Short mmCIF file of C-alpha atoms and ligand atoms in Angstrom, two decimals:
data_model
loop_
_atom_site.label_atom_id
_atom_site.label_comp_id
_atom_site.label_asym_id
_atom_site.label_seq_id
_atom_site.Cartn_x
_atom_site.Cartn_y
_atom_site.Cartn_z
CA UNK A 709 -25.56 -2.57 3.54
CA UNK A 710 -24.25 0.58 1.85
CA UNK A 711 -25.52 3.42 2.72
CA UNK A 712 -24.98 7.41 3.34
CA UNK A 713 -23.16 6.87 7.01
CA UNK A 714 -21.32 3.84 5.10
CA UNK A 715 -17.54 5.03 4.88
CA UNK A 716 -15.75 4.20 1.42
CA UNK A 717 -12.16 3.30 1.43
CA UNK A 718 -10.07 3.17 -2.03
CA UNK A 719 -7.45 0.42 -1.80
CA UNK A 720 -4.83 0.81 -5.15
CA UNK A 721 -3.68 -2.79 -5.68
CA UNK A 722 -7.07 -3.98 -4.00
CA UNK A 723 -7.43 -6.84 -6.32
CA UNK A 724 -5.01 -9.53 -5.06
CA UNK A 725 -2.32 -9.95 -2.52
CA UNK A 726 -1.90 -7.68 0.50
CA UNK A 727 -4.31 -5.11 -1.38
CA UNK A 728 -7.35 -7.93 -1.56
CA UNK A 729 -6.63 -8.48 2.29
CA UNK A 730 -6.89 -5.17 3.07
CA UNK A 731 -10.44 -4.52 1.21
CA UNK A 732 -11.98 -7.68 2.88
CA UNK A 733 -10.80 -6.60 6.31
CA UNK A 734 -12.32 -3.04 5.51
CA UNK A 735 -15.52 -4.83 4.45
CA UNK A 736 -15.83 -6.53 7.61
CA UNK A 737 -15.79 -3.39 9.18
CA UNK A 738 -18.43 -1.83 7.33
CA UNK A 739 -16.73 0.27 4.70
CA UNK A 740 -17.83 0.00 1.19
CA UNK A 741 -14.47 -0.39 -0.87
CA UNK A 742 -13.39 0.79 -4.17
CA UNK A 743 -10.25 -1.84 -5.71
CA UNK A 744 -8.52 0.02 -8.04
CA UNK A 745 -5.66 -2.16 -10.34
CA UNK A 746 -4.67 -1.45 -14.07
CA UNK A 747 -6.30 -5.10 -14.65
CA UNK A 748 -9.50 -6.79 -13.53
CA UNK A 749 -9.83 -9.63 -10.43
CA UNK A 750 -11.97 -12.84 -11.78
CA UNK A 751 -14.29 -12.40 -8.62
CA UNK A 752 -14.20 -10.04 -5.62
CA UNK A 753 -15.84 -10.30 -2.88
CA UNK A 754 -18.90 -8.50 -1.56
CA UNK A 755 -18.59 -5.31 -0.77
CA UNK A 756 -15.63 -4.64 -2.82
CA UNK A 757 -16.03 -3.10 -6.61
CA UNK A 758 -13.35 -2.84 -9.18
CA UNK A 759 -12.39 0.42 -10.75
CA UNK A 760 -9.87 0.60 -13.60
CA UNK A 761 -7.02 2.58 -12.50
CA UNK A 762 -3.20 3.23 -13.56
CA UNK A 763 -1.87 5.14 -10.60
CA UNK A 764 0.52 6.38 -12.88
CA UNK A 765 -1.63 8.18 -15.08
CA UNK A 766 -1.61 11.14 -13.30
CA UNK A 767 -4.66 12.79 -15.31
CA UNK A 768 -6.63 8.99 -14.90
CA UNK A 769 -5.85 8.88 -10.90
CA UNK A 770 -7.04 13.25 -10.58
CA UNK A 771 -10.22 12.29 -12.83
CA UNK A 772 -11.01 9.01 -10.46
CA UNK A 773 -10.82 10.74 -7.31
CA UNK A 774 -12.72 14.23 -8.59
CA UNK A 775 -15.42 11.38 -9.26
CA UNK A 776 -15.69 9.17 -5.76
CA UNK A 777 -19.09 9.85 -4.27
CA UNK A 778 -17.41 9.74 -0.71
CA UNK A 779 -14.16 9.15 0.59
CA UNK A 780 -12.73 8.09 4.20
CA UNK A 781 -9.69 6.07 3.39
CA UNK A 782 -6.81 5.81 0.68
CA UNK A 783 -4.99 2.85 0.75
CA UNK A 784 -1.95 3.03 -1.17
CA UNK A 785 -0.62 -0.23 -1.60
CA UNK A 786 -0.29 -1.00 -5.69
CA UNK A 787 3.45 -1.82 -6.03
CA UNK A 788 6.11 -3.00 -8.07
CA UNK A 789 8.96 -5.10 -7.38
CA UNK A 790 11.97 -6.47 -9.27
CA UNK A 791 15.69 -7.02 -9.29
CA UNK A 792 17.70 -4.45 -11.66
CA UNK A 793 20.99 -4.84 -13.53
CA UNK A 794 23.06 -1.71 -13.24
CA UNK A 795 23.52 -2.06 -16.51
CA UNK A 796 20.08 -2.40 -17.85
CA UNK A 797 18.21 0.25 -19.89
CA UNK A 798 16.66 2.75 -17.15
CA UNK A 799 12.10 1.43 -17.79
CA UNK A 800 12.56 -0.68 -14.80
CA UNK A 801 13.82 1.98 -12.44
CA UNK A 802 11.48 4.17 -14.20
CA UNK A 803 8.34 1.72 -13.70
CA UNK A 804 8.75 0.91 -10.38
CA UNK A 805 9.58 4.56 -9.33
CA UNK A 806 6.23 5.48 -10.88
CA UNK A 807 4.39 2.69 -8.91
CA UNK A 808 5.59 2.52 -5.99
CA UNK A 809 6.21 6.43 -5.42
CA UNK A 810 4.69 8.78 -7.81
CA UNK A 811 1.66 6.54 -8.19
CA UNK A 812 1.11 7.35 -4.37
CA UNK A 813 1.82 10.93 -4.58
CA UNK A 814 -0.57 11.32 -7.29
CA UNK A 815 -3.03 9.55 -5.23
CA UNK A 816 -2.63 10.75 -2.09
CA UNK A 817 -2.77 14.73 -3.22
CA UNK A 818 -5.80 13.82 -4.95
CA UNK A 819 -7.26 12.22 -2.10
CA UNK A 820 -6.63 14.89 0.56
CA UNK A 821 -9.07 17.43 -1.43
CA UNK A 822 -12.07 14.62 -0.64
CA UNK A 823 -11.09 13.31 2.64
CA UNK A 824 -12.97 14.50 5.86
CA UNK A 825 -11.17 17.03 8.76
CA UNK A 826 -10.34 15.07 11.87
CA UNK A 827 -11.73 11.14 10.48
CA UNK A 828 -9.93 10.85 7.15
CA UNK A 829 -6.96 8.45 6.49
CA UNK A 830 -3.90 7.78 4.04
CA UNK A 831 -2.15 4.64 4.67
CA UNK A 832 0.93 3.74 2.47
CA UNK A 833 1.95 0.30 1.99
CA UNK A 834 6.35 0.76 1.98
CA UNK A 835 8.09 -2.32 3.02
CA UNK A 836 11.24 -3.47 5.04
CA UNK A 837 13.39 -2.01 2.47
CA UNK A 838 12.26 1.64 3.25
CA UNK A 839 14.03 1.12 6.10
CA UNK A 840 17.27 -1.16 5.12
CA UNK A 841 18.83 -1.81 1.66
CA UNK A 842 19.52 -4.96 -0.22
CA UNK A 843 22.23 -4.79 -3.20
CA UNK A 844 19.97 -5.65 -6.30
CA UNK A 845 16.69 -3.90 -6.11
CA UNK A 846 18.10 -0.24 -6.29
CA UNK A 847 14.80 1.15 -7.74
CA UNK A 848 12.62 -0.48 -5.14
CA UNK A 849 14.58 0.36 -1.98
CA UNK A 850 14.73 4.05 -3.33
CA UNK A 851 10.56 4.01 -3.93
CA UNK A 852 9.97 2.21 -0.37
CA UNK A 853 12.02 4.76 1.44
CA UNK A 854 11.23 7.48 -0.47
CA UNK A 855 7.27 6.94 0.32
CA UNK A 856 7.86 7.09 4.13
CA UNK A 857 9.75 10.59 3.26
CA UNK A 858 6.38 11.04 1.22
CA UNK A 859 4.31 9.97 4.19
CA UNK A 860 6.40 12.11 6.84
CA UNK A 861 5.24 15.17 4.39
CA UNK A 862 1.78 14.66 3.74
CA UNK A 863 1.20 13.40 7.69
CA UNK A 864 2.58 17.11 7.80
CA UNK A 865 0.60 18.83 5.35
CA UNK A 866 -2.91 16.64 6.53
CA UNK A 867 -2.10 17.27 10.36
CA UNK A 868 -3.96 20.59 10.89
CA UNK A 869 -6.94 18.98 9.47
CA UNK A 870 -6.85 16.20 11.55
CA UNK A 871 -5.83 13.43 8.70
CA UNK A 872 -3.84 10.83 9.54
CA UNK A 873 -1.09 9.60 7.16
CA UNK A 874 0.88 6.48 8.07
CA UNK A 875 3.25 3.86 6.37
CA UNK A 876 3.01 0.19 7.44
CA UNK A 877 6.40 -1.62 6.60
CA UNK A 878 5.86 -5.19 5.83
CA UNK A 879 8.77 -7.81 5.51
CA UNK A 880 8.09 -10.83 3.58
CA UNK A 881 4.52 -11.59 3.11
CA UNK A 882 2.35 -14.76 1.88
CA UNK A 883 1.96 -13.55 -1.45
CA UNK A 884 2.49 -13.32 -5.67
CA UNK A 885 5.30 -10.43 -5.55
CA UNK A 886 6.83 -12.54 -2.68
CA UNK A 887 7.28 -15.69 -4.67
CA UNK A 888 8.24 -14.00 -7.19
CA UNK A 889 11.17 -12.54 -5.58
CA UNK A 890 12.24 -16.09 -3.69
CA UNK A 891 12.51 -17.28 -7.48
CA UNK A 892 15.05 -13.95 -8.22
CA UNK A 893 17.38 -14.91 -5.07
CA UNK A 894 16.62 -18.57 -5.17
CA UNK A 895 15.51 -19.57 -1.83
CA UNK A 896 12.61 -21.53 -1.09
CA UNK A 897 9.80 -20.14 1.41
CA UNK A 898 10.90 -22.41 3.99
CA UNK A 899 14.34 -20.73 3.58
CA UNK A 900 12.73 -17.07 3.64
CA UNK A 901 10.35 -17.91 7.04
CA UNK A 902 13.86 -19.47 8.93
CA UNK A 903 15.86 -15.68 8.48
CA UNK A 904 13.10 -14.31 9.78
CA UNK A 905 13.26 -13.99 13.40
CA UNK A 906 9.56 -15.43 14.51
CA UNK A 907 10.32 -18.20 11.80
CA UNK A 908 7.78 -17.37 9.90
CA UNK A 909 6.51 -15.48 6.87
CA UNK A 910 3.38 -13.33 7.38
CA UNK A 911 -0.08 -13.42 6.01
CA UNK A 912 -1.45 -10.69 4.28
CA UNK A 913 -4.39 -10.47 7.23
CA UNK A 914 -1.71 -9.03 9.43
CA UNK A 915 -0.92 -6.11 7.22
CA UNK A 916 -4.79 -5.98 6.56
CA UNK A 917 -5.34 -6.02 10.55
CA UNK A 918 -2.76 -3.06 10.81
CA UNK A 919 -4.71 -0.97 8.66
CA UNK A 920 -7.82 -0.94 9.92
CA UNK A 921 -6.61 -0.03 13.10
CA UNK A 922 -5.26 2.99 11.87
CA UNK A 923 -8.49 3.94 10.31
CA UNK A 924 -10.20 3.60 13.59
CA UNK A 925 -10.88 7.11 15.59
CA UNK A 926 -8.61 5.96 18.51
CA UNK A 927 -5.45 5.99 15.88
CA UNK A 928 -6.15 9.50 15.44
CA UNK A 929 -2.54 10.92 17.13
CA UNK A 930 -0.57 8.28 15.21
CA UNK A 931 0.46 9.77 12.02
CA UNK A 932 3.23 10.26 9.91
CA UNK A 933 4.62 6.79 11.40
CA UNK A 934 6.50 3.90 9.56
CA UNK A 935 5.54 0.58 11.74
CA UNK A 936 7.40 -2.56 10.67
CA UNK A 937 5.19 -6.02 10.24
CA UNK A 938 8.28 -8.09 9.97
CA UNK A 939 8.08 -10.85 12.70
CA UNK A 940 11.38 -8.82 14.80
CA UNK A 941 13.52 -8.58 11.05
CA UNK A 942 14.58 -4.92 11.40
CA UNK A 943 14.80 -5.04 15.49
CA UNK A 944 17.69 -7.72 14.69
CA UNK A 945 21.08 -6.19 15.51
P1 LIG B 53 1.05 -8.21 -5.81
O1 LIG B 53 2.04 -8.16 -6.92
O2 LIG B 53 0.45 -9.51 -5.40
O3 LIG B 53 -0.13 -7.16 -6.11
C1 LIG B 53 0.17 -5.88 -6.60
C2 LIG B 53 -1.13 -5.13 -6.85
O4 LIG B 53 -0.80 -3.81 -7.34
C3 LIG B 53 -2.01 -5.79 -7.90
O5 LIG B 53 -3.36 -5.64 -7.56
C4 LIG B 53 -1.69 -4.98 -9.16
O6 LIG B 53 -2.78 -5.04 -10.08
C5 LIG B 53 -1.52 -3.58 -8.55
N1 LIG B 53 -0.77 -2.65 -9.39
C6 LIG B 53 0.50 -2.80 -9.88
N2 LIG B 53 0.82 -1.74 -10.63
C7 LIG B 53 -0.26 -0.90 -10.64
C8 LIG B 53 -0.54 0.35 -11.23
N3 LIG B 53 0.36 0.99 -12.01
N4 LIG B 53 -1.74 0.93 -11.01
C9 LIG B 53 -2.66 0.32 -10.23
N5 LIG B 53 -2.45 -0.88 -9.62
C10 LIG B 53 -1.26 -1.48 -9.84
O7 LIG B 53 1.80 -7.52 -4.56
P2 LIG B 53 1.65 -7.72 -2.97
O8 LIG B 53 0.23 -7.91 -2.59
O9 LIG B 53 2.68 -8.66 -2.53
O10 LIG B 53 2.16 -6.27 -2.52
C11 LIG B 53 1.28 -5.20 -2.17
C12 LIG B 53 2.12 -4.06 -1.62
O11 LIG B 53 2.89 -4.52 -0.50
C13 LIG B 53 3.16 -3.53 -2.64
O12 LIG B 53 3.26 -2.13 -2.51
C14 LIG B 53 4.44 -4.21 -2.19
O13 LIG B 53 5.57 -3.48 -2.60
C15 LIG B 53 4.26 -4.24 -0.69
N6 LIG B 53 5.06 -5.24 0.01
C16 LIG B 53 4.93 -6.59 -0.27
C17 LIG B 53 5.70 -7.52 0.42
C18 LIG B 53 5.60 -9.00 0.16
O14 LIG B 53 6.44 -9.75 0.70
N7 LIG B 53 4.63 -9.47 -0.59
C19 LIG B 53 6.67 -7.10 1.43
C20 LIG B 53 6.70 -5.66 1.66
C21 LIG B 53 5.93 -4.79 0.96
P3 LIG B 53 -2.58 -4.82 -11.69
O15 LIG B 53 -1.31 -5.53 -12.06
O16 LIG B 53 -3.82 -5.40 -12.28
O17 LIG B 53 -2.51 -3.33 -11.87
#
């Protein structure tokens, strides 16, 4: 049960995908979670309550945060993906800048005033393409790098105090965004899990698993890290 040692964890995005992984893992190890998504989840599970947030909304994400109780843990993992045209009006690259990148920012500077010296914990969801580039998804391989440059800054700034700030790099994952994108390049799953090199695509558990090991105390001198969950993608020569 809840109650005042119980450590709370927000988890932007918590509502389905990788984010929903990530609260139930936290659940299971005893931290009361907040799951904070622009719209609603039909039922969450126990431990885990819904809060209306548009990370965004920069005045929204400083109000939400000056009103947590307690906080141990930001999860920043709401994203947006898509495939641009070059030649498209500019509210894509703007929308999934915002997500993606300034959402984080927003979150994670309003975070640091309520986390705990030496115990608390960013952990920023980036992706394989903070780390490599694919030709049609400008917007999104500029927001994925640019939050590990954002998580190299704050692990910088939080460092003194003994906050850890980490990005966890996933390749493809078992999930909506990911299906979504096989459609765009028109591949089936099966097609997706054979270029990767384990053969296989990965569950959102493993990213889940990932970050509750770096909320533990014993992942206290990782920070300001960018660890790949790709099954060997970006180890390929
Ligand atoms: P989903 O599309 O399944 O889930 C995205 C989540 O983010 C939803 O809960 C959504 O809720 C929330 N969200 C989107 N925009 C906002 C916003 N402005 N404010 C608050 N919440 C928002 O994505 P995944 O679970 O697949 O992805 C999770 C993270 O992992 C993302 O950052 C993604 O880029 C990253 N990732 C995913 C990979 C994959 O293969 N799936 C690979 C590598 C990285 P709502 O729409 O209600 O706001």
């Amino acid at each position: 049960m809840n109650g005042p040692t119980t450590r709370w964890a927000v988890v932007t995005g918590g509502t389905r995908g990788i984010g929903l992984a990530i609260a139930r893992r936290l659940v299971s190890d005893g931290f009361g979670v907040i799951a904070a998504a622009r719209s609603a989840a039909a039922d969450l599970p126990w431990g885990v309550t819904y809060a209306k947030l548009d990370v965004t909304d920069r005045a929204a994400v400083d109000a939400f945060f000056a009103g947590l109780p307690k906080l141990d843990l930001l999860v920043n993992n709401a994203g947006l993906a898509g495939a641009q045209d070059n030649d498209a009006d500019d509210a894509l690259w703007h929308a999934i800048l915002a997500t993606n990148l300034t959402g984080a920012w927003y979150c994670s500077r309003a975070a640091l005033t309520r986390l705990p010296d030496r115990t608390g914990r960013i952990v920023n969801i980036s992706s394989v393409l903070g780390l490599r580039g694919v030709p049609d998804q400008p917007a999104y391989v500029a927001a994925k790098h640019g939050l590990i440059g954002l998580t190299r800054a704050m692990a910088m700034q939080a460092a003194p105090r003994g906050i850890t700030v980490n990005a966890i790099c996933p390749g493809w994952v078992d999930t909506e965004m990911a299906t979504q994108r096989f459609g765009e390049i028109g591949i089936t799953a099966d097609e997706a899990a054979a270029g990767v090199p384990v053969g296989r695509i990965a569950s959102p558990w493993e990213v889940a698993d990932m970050v509750a090991f770096l909320a533990r105390a014993g992942a206290g001198s990782i920070t300001g890290q960018a660890i790949p969950i790709d099954g060997g993608a970006t180890a390929r020569a």
